[in-house]
mmCIF file of C-alpha atoms in Angstrom:
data_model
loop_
_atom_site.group_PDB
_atom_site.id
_atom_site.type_symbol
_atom_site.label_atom_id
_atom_site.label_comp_id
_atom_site.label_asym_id
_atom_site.label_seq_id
_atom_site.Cartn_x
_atom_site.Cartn_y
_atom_site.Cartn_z
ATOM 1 C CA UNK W 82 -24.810 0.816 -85.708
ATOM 2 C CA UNK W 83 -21.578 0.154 -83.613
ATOM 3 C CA UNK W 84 -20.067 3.639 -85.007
ATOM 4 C CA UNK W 85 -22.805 5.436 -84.531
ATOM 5 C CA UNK W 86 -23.573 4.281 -80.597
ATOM 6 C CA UNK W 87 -19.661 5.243 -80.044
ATOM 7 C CA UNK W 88 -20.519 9.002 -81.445
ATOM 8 C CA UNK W 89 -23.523 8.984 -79.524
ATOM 9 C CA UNK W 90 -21.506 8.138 -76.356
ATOM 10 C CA UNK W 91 -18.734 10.570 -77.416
ATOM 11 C CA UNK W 92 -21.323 13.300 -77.615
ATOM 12 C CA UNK W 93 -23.078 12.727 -73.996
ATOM 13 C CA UNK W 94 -19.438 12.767 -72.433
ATOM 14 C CA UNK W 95 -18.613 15.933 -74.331
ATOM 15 C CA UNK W 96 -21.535 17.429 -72.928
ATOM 16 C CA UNK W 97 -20.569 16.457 -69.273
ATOM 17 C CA UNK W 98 -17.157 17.988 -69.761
ATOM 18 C CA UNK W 99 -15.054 15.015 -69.717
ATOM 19 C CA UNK W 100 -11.563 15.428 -70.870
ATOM 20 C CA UNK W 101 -10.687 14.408 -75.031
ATOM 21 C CA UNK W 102 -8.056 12.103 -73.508
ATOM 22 C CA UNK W 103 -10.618 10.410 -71.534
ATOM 23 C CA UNK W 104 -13.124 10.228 -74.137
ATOM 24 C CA UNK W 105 -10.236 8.497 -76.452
ATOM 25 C CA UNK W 106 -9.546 6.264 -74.263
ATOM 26 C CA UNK W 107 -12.732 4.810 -73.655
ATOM 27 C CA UNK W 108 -13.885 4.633 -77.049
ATOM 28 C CA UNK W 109 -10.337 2.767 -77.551
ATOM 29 C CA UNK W 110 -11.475 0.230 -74.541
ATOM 30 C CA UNK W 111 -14.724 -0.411 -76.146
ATOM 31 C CA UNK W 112 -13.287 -1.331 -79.295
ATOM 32 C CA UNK W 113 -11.124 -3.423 -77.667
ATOM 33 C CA UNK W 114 -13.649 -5.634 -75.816
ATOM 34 C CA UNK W 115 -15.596 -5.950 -79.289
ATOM 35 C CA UNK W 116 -12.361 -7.150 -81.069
ATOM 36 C CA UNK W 117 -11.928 -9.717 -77.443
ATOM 37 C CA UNK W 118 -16.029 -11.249 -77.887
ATOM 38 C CA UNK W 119 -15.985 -10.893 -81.624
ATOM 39 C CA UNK W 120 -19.329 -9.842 -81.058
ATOM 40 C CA UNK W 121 -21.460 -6.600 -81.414
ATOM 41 C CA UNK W 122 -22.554 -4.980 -78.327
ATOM 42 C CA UNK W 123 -26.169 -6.205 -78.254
ATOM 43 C CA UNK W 124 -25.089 -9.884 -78.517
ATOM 44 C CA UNK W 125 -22.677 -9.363 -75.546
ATOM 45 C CA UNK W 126 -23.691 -11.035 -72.326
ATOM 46 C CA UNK W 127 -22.150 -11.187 -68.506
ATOM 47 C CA UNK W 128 -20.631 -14.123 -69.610
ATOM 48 C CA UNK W 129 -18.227 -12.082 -72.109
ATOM 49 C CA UNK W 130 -17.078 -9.740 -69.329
ATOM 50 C CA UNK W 131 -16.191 -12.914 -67.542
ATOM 51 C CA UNK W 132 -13.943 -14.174 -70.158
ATOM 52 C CA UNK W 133 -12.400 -10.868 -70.491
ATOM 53 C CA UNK W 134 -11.506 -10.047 -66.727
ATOM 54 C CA UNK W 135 -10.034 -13.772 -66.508
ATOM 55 C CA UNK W 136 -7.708 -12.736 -69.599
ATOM 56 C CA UNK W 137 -6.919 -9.652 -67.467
ATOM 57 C CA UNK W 138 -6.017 -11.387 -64.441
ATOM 58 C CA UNK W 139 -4.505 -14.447 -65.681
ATOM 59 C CA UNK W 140 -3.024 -13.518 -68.977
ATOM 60 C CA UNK W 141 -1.758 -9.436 -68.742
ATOM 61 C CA UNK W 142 -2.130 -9.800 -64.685
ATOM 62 C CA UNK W 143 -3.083 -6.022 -64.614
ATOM 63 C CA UNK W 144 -3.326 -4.419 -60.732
ATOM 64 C CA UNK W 145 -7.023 -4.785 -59.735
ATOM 65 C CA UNK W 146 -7.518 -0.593 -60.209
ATOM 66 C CA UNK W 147 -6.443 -1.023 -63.598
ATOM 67 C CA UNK W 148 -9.461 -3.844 -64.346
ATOM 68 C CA UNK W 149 -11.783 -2.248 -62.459
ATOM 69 C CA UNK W 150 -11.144 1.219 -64.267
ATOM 70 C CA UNK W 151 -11.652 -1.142 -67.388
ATOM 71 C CA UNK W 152 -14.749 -2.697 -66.333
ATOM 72 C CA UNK W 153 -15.922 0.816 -65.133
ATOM 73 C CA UNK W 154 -15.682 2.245 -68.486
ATOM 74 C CA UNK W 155 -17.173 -0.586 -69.955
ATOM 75 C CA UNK W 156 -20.322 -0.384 -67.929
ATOM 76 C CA UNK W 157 -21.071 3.699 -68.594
ATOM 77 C CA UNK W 158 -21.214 2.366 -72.395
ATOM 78 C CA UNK W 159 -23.703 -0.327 -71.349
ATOM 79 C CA UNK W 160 -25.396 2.202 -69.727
ATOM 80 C CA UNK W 161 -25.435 4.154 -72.256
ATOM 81 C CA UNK W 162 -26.569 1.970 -75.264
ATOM 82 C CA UNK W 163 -29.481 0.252 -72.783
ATOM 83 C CA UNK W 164 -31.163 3.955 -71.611
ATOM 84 C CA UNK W 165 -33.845 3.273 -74.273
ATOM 85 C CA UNK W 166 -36.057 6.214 -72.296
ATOM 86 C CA UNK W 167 -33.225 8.633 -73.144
ATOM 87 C CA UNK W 168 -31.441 7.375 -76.115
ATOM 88 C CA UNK W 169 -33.261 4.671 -77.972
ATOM 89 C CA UNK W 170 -30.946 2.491 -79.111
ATOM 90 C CA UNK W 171 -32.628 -0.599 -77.725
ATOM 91 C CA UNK W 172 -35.455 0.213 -79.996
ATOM 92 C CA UNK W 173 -33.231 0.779 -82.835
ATOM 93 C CA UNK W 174 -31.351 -2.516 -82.610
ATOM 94 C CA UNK W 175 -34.769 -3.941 -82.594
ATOM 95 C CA UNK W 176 -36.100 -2.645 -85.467
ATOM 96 C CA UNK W 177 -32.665 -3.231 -87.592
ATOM 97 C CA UNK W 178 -31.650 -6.745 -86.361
ATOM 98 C CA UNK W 179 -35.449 -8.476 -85.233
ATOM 99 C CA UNK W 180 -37.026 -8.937 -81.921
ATOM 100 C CA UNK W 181 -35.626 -9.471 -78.607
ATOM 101 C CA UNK W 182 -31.952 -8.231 -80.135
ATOM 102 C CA UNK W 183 -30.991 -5.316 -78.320
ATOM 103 C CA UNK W 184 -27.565 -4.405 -75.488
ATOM 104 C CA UNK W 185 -28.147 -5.227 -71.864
ATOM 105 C CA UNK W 186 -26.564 -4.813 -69.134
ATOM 106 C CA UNK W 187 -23.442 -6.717 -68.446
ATOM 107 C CA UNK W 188 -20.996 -5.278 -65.587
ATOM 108 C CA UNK W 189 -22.850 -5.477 -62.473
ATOM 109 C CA UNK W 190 -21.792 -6.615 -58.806
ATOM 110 C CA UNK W 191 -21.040 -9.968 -59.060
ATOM 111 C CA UNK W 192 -18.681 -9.631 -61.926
ATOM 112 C CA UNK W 193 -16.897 -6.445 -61.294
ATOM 113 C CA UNK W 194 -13.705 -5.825 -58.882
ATOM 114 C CA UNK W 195 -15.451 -3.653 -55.816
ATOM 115 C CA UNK W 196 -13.646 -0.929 -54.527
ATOM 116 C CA UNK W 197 -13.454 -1.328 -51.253
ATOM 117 C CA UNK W 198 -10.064 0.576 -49.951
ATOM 118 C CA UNK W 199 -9.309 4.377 -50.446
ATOM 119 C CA UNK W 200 -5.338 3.124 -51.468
ATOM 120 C CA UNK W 201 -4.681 0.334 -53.612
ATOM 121 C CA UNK W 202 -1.266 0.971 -54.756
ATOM 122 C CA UNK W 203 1.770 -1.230 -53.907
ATOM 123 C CA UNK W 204 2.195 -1.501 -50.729
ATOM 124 C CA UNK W 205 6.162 -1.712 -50.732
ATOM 125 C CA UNK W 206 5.734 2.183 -51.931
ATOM 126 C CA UNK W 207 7.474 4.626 -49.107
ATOM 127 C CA UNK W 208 9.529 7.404 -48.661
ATOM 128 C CA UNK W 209 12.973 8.133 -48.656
ATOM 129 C CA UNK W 210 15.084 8.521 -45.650
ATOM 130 C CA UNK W 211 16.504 11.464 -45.188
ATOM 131 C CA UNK W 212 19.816 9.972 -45.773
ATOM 132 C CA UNK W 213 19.042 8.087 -48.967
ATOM 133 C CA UNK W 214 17.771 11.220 -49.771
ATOM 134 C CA UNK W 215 21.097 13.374 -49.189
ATOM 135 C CA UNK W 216 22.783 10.483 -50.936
ATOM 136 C CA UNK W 217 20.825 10.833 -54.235
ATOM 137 C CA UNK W 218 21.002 14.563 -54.853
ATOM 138 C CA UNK W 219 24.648 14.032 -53.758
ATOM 139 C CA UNK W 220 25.008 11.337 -56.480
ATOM 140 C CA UNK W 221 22.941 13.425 -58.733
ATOM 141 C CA UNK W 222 25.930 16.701 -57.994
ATOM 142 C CA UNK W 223 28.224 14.473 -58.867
ATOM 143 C CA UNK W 224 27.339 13.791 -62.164
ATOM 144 C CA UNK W 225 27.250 17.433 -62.985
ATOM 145 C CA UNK W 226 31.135 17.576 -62.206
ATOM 146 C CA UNK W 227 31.954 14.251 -63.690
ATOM 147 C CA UNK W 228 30.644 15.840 -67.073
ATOM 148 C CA UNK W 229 32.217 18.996 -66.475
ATOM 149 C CA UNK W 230 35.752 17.347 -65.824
ATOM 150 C CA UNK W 231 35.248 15.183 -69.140
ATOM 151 C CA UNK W 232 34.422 18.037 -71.375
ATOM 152 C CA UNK W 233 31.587 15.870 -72.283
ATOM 153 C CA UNK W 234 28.295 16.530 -73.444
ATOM 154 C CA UNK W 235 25.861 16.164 -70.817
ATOM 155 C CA UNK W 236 26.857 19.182 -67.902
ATOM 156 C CA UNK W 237 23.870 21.041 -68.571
ATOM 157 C CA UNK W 238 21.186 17.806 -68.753
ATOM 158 C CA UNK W 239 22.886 16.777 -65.641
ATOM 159 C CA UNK W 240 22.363 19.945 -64.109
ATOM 160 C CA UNK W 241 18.938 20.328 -64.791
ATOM 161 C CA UNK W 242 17.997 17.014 -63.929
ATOM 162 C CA UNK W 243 19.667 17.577 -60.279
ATOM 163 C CA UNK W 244 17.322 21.138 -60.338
ATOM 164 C CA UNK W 245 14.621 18.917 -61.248
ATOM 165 C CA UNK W 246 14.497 16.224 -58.856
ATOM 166 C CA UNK W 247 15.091 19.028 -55.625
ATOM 167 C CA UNK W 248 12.354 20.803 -56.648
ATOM 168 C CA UNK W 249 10.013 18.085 -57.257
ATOM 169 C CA UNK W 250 11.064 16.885 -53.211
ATOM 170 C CA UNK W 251 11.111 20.506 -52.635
ATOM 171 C CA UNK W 252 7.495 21.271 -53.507
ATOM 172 C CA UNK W 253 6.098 18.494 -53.239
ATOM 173 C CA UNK W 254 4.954 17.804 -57.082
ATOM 174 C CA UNK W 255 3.711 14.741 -59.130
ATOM 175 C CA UNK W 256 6.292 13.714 -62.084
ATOM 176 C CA UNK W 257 3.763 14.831 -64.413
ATOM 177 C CA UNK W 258 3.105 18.286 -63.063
ATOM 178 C CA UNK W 259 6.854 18.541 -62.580
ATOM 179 C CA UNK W 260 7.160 18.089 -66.679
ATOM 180 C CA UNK W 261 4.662 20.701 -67.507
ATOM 181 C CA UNK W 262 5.889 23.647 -65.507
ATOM 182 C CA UNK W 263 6.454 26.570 -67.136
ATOM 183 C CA UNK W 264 8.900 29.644 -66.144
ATOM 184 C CA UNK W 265 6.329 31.888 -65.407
ATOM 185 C CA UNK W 266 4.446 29.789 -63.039
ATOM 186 C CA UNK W 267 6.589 30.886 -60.205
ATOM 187 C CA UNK W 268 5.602 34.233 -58.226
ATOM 188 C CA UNK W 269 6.157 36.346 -55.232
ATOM 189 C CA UNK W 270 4.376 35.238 -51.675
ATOM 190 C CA UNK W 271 3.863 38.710 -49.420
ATOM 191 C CA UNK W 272 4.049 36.437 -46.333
ATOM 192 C CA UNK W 273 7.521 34.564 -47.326
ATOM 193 C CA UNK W 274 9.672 37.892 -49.088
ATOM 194 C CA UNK W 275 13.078 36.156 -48.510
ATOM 195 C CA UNK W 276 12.446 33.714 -51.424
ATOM 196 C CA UNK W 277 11.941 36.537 -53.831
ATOM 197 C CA UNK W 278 10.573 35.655 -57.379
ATOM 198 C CA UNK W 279 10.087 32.043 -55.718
ATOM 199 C CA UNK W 280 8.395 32.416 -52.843
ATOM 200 C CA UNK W 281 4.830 30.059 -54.822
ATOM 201 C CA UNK W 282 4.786 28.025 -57.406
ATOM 202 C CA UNK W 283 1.697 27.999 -59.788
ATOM 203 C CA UNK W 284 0.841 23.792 -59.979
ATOM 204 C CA UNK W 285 -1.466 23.824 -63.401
ATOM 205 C CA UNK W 286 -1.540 20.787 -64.589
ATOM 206 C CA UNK W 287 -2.155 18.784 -61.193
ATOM 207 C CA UNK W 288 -4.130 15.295 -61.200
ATOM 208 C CA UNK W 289 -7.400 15.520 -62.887
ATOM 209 C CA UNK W 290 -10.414 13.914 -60.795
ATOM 210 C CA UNK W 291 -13.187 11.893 -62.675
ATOM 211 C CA UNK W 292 -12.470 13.110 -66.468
ATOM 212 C CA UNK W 293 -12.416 16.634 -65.356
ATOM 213 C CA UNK W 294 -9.590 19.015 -66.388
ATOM 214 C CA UNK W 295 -6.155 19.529 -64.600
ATOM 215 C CA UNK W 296 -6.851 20.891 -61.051
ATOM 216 C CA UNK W 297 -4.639 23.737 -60.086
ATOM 217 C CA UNK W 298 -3.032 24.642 -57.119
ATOM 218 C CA UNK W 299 -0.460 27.313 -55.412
ATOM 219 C CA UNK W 300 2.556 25.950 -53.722
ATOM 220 C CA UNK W 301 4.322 27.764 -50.832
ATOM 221 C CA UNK W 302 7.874 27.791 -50.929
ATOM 222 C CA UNK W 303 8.897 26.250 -47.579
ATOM 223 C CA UNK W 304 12.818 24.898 -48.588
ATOM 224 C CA UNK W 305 15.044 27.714 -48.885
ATOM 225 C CA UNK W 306 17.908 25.153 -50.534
ATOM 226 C CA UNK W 307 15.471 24.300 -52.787
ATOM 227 C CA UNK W 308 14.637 27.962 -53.704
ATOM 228 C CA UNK W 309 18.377 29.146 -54.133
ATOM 229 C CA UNK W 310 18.902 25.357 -56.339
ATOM 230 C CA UNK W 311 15.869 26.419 -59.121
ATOM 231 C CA UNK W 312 16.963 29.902 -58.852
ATOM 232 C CA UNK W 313 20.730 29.424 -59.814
ATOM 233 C CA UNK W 314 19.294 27.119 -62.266
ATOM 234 C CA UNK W 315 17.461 29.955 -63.785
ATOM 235 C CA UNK W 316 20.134 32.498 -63.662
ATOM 236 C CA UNK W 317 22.865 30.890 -65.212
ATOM 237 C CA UNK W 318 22.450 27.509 -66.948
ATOM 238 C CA UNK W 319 18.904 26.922 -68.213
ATOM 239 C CA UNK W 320 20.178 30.426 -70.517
ATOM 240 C CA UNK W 321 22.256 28.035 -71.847
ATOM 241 C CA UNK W 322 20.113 26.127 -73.422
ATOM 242 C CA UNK W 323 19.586 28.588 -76.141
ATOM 243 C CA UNK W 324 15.874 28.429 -75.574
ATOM 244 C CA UNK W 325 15.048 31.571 -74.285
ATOM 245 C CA UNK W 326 11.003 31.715 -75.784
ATOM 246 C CA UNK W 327 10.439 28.758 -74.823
ATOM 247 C CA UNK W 328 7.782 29.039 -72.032
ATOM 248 C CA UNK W 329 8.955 25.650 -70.295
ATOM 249 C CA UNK W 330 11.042 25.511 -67.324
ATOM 250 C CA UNK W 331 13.046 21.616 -68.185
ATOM 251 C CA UNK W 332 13.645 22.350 -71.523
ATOM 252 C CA UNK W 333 15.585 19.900 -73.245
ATOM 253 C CA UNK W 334 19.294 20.477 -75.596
ATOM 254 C CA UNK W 335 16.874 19.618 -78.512
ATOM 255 C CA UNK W 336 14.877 22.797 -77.238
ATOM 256 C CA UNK W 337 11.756 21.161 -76.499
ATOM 257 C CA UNK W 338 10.120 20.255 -73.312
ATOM 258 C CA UNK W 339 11.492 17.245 -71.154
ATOM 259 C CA UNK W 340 8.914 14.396 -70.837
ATOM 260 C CA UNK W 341 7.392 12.625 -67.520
ATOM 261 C CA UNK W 342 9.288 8.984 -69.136
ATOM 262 C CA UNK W 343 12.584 11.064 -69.579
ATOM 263 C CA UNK W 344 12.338 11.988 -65.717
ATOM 264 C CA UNK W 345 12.002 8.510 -65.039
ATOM 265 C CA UNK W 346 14.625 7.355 -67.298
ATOM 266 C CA UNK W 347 17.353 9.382 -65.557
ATOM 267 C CA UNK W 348 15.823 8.618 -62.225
ATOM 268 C CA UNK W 349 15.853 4.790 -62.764
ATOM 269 C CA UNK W 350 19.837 5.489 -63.909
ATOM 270 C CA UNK W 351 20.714 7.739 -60.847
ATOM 271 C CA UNK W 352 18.745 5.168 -57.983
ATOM 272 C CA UNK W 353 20.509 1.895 -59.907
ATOM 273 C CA UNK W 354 23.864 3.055 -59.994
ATOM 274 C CA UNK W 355 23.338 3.501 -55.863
ATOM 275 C CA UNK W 356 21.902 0.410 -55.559
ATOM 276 C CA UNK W 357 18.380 1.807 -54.198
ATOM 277 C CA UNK W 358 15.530 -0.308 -53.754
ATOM 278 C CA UNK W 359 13.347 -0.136 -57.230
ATOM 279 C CA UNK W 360 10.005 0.293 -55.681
ATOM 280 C CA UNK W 361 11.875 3.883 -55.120
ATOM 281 C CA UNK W 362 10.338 5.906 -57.512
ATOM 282 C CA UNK W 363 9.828 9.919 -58.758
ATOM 283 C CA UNK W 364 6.934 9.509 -56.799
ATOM 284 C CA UNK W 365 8.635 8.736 -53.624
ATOM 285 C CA UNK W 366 10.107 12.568 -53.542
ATOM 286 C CA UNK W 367 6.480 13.480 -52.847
ATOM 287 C CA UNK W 368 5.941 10.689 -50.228
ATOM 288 C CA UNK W 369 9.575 12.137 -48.557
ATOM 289 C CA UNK W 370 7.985 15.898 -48.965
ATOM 290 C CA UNK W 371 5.089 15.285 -46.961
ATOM 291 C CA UNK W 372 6.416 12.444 -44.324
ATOM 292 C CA UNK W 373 9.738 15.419 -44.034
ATOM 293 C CA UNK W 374 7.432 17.915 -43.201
ATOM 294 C CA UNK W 375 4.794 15.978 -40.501
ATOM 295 C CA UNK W 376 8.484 14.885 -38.508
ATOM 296 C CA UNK W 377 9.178 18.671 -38.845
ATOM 297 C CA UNK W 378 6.068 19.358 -37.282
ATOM 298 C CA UNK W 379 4.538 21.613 -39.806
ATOM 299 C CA UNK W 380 0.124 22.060 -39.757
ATOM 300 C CA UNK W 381 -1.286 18.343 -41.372
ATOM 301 C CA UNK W 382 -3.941 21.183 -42.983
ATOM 302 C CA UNK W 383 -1.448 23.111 -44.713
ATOM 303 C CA UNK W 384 0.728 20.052 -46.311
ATOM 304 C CA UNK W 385 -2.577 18.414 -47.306
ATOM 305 C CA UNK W 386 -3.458 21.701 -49.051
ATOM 306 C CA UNK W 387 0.013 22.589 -50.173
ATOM 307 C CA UNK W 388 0.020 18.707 -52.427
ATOM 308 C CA UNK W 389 -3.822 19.455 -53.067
ATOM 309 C CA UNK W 390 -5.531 16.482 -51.632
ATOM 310 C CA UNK W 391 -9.028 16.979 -50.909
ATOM 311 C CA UNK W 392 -9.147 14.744 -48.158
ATOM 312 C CA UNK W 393 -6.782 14.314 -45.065
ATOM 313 C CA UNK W 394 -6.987 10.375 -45.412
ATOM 314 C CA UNK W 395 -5.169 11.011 -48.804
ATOM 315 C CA UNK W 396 -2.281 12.568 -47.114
ATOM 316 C CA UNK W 397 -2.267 10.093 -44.133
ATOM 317 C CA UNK W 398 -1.613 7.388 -46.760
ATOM 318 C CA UNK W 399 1.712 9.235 -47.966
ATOM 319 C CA UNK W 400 2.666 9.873 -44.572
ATOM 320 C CA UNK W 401 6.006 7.537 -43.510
ATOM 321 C CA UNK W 402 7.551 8.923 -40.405
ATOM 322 C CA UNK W 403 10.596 7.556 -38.945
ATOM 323 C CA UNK W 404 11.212 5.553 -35.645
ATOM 324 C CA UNK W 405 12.974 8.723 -34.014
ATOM 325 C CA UNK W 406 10.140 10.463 -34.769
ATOM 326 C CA UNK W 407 7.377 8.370 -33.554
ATOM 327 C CA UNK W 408 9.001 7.577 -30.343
ATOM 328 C CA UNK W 409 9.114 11.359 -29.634
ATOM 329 C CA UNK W 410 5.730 11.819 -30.292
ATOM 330 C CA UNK W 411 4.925 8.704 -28.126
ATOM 331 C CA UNK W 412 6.946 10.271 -25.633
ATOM 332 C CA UNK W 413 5.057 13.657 -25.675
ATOM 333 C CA UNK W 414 1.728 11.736 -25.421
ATOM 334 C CA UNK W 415 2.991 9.586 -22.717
ATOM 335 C CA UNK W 416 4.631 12.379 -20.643
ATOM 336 C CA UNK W 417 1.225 14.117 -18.918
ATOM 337 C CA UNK W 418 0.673 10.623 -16.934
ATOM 338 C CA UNK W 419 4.446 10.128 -16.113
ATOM 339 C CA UNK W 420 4.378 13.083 -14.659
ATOM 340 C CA UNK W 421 1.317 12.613 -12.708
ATOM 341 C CA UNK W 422 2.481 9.211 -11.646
ATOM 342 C CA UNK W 423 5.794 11.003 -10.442
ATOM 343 C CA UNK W 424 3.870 13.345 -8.158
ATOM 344 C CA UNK W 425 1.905 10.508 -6.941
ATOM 345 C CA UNK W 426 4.188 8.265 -5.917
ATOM 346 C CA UNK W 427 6.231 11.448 -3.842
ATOM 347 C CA UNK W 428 3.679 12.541 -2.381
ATOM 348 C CA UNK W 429 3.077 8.538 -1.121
ATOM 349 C CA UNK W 430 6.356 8.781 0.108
#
């Protein structure tokens, strides 16, 4: 009965489009919380969810997102299993087990995490400043030569990996998307014909929203370094690599495609060895790109669109601009009644 309401609730999510990841992954929390109760779903009660949150606080101390994603998933399989009208399986437990034994609801408001803020990630999380920054790709340089100088193995990981992290500042990407780019996704922009071959870059695999595929996006080229760092990178040493069909654009001296944990790997090395803080992450590149840009004064419409958040709230949240920078805005706002206050207090005199 257990296998076959799983299949069941495999089959409605196929049929809304949900992702096969995200399908796994909630079958694999449901078995989970039967393996926690010990119990089959239509002897589980709101106490059991209790138990099993506590565990997840006190025991694993997840983030609150994490458990509420958890209890989430566990109440669209409640759901589920307790739509007699549509599905039946109340009725079927009934007539298989007796009586009065059937699933019933057991996530609801008083024992689930509410969401109640749009951003719930650590709030220690920020940008780099422009001259951490410099330092790190600096640092990053360096290790290209040190290898070089050695005759070592390692020049041409260490070169990629410095492409890798400018471009991912430079455009403004996710770690993730940053892994799955592909040669071919960059193309020509009519409005920007100075960066050539590079003037977008084709984002395919950007965050997915509710179970739904990747969401794509075109990124305008806005860093000229950046564009003359990925383009030298193309020219002469990713050749080098000896994969020339592979479609990838970090491809690895193994000749496969690098992966999101080897990004942070090498990232975690580089912001170590110069003694960074560690809530500094690949993340923070796309924090820098957009806080960079609003003390540059560039349109808040075109970065949100340009690191595809739907909402401007989304990009406010990224958003860390520096002292200089809000002072001279402050200064700007506060000028218009200076001014008039000047040309009061002349013409009083």
């Amino acid at each position: 009965m257990v296998e076959a309401m799983l299949r069941g609730w495999q089959a409605q999510q196929v049929s809304r489009g949900l992702r096969e990841d995200t399908i796994v992954a909630r079958d694999r929390l449901v078995r989970r919380f039967i393996e926690f109760t010990n119990e089959y779903p239509w002897c589980w009660t709101p106490a059991h969810v209790d138990e099993w949150s506590l565990s997840l606080t006190g025991e694993r101390r997840l983030a609150p997102s994490t458990i509420r994603s958890y209890q989430c998933g566990l109440r669209l399989f409640t759901e589920f299993v307790t739509d007699n009208a549509r599905y039946g399986w109340a009725t079927a437990c009934e007539r298989e087990f007796g009586p009065g034994v059937h699933p019933v609801p057991i996530v609801h408001e008083w024992n689930s995490i509410a969401h109640l803020n749009g951003y719930e990630g650590n709030p220690e999380a920020r940008a780099f400043s422009r001259a951490e920054l410099q330092r790190f790709f600096d640092y990053a340089d360096d290790q290209v030569d040190r290898a070089v100088r050695s005759k070592r193995k390692g020049a041409l990981a260490a070169y990629r990996d410095a492409t890798l992290f400018e471009v991912i500042y430079g455009w403004g990407l996710r770690r993730t998307e940053s892994a799955r780019l592909d040669v071919l996704d960059w193309g020509r922009n009519p409005a920007a014909p100075q960066f050539g071959r590079f003037g977008t870059l084709n984002v395919r695999y950007g965050k997915a929203k509710r179970g739904g595929p990747p969401r794509r996006r075109n990124v305008a080229s806005v860093m000229d370094w950046a564009v003359e760092a990925v383009a030298d990178y193309l020219d002469n040493i990713r050749p080098r690599f000896g994969c020339a069909d592979h479609p990838a654009l970090w491809v690895t001296e193994r000749g496969g495609r690098i992966k999101p944990a080897e990004i942070n790997a090498r990232f975690e090395a580089y912001r170590d060895a110069l003694r960074f803080p560690k809530v500094l992450s690949p993340h923070s590149f796309r924090h820098s790109y957009i806080s960079h840009l609003t003390e540059d004064g560039v349109d808040r419409r075109f970065i949100q669109v340009q690191v595809g958040h739907e909402c401007d709230s989304s990009t406010a949240i990224y958003t860390h601009v520096s002292d200089d920078f809000m002072n001279t805005v402050l200064r700007k706002a506060l000028s218009p009644a200076l001014d008039t206050t000047s040309s009061e207090e002349k013409d009083d005199r």
